Amino acid sequence: MSAKYRPVGWTPAKRLYDAVLVLAVGGYLLLFAAIAARVGAIDDQTIGIRAQGTAAFLLLTLALAIGPLARLDPRFLPLLYNRRHLGVLTFIVALAHAMDVLGWYFAFSPTAPLVAMLSSEPSLGQVQGGPFVVFGVLALLILFALAATSHDFWLAFLTPPLWKALHMAIYGAYALVVAHVALGALQSARSPGLALVVVASALGLVALHATAGWRQRPRDAAFGTSPWIDAAGIAEIAEGAGLVVHPPGAEAVAIFRHQGRLSAVSNLCAHQNGPLGEGRVVDGCITCPWHGFQYRLEDGCAPAPYTEKLATYALRLAGDRVLLDPRPNPPGTRVEPLVLPA
């Protein structure tokens, strides 16, 4: 095969990230069970099934909300780190939910539990009690595909464009989960609580993505027809951080400010196409917010022994405005950082 498997390096940050996730999910399941037990009217198995199902839905909502939240407020950027671990945990919780459904409702079926579950579906034309199970199964299969290919081996084997296109299917999985809940659990819900959570989560995601896109529009509209484009004001680029610009008809560019100088590189990390502009400068290097891959500011090259390279871009000043040449230099080309006035 064309790609080599490398074991995952478990850094303290990854362990902390995973520990917080596991504790949060465990706490949610216990809290859900305690509240449901006080309300009564349902058995312990059903409580567990509903707790796992709602936990998986909320985890999936969080995974899709992190991107626009980080674009709107840099304080959410730490949530981007190791986001793949969040996706894998979401699949595990969703799988536990599905296995408990099979074990509780179809354990004594004369046919195979999965066959019995799928064959018990109402006709497709019904809304009340419609075919909600098939939507859940399809969503679980997508989450499995994303979790199974989350390791860097699959990124290298499939190539970054194909890998990223595959993982965009998470939006389809979310739509399937909403349909699964709307045609299933909501049909028998005795209180509006679940409906409010589902509707608020879905609308909140739409609002977050729309707001993040709307905030980018003024900068996109300011680009003229000259080869050099007005990218931003000096004050818009924070020290040690990046700013993403989207030249029309060209790749997104990340402009970083470090020690009174500006440098511009491709916004796509060479490791996994992560959004470099949402990262920060650490130890003098651009650091990807997804997995910590680093690149030098002046030439876009990863420090030795790594060999990844980024396309670089030229910058210049016009008063207090930063101008960008959207034509990329070959990856690894040195461009002298733009010195800002004192």
Coordinates of N, CA and C in Angstrom, one line a residue, residues 231 237 243 245 252-257 261-267 276 286 296-300 310-316 322-329 333-338:
A231 N -6.7 43.1 1.8 CA -7.0 42.0 2.6 C -7.6 42.3 3.9
I237 N -5.6 42.1 12.5 CA -4.8 40.9 12.7 C -4.1 40.9 14.0
L243 N -5.5 35.6 10.3 CA -6.7 36.1 9.7 C -6.9 35.4 8.3
V245 N -8.5 35.2 4.6 CA -9.1 36.0 3.6 C -9.4 35.0 2.4
A252 N -8.1 30.1 -0.2 CA -8.1 30.9 1.0 C -6.7 31.1 1.5
V253 N -6.4 32.3 2.0 CA -5.0 32.6 2.5 C -5.1 33.0 3.9
A254 N -4.1 32.5 4.7 CA -4.0 32.9 6.1 C -2.9 33.9 6.3
I255 N -3.2 35.0 6.9 CA -2.2 36.0 7.2 C -1.9 36.0 8.7
F256 N -0.6 35.9 9.1 CA -0.3 35.8 10.5 C 0.6 37.0 10.9
R257 N 0.4 37.4 12.2 CA 1.2 38.5 12.7 C 2.0 38.0 13.9
R261 N 5.6 41.6 12.5 CA 5.8 41.3 11.1 C 4.6 40.4 10.6
L262 N 4.3 40.5 9.3 CA 3.2 39.7 8.8 C 3.7 38.7 7.7
S263 N 3.1 37.6 7.7 CA 3.4 36.5 6.7 C 2.1 35.9 6.3
A264 N 2.1 35.4 5.0 CA 0.9 34.8 4.4 C 1.2 33.5 3.8
V265 N 0.4 32.5 4.1 CA 0.5 31.2 3.6 C -0.9 30.6 3.2
S266 N -0.9 29.5 2.6 CA -2.1 28.8 2.3 C -2.9 28.5 3.6
N267 N -4.2 28.6 3.5 CA -5.0 28.4 4.7 C -5.2 26.9 5.0
L276 N -5.6 26.5 8.9 CA -4.4 27.1 9.6 C -4.7 28.5 10.1
I286 N 3.8 28.7 12.7 CA 2.3 28.6 12.5 C 1.9 27.2 13.0
R296 N 7.1 27.2 9.3 CA 7.8 28.5 9.5 C 7.1 29.6 8.8
L297 N 7.1 30.7 9.4 CA 6.4 31.9 8.8 C 6.9 32.3 7.5
E298 N 8.2 32.4 7.4 CA 8.8 33.0 6.2 C 8.8 32.1 4.9
D299 N 8.8 30.8 5.1 CA 8.8 29.9 3.9 C 7.7 28.8 3.9
G300 N 6.9 28.7 4.9 CA 5.9 27.7 4.9 C 6.4 26.3 5.1
L310 N 4.1 24.6 2.6 CA 2.9 25.3 2.2 C 3.2 26.4 1.1
A311 N 2.2 26.7 0.3 CA 2.4 27.8 -0.6 C 2.4 29.1 0.2
T312 N 3.3 30.0 -0.2 CA 3.4 31.3 0.4 C 2.9 32.5 -0.5
Y313 N 2.7 33.6 0.1 CA 2.1 34.8 -0.6 C 2.9 36.1 -0.3
A314 N 2.9 37.0 -1.2 CA 3.5 38.3 -1.0 C 2.5 39.3 -0.4
L315 N 3.0 40.1 0.5 CA 2.2 41.2 1.2 C 2.9 42.5 1.0
R316 N 2.1 43.6 1.1 CA 2.7 44.9 1.1 C 1.7 45.8 1.8
V322 N -3.4 46.2 4.6 CA -2.5 45.1 4.2 C -3.0 44.6 2.8
L323 N -2.2 44.7 1.8 CA -2.5 44.2 0.5 C -1.9 42.8 0.3
L324 N -2.6 42.0 -0.4 CA -2.2 40.6 -0.7 C -2.1 40.3 -2.2
D325 N -1.1 39.7 -2.6 CA -1.0 39.2 -4.0 C -1.6 37.7 -3.9
P326 N -2.8 37.5 -4.5 CA -3.4 36.2 -4.3 C -2.8 35.1 -5.2
R327 N -1.8 35.4 -5.9 CA -1.1 34.4 -6.7 C -0.1 33.6 -5.8
P328 N -0.3 32.3 -5.6 CA 0.6 31.6 -4.7 C 2.0 31.4 -5.3
N329 N 3.0 31.4 -4.4 CA 4.3 31.0 -4.7 C 4.4 29.5 -4.6
T333 N 8.5 28.4 -0.8 CA 9.2 29.6 -1.3 C 9.4 30.6 -0.2
R334 N 10.6 31.1 0.0 CA 10.8 32.1 1.1 C 10.3 33.4 0.6
V335 N 9.5 34.1 1.5 CA 9.0 35.4 1.3 C 9.3 36.2 2.5
E336 N 10.1 37.3 2.4 CA 10.5 38.1 3.6 C 9.2 38.6 4.2
P337 N 9.1 38.4 5.6 CA 7.9 38.9 6.3 C 7.8 40.4 6.1
L338 N 6.6 40.9 6.1 CA 6.3 42.3 6.0 C 6.4 43.0 7.3

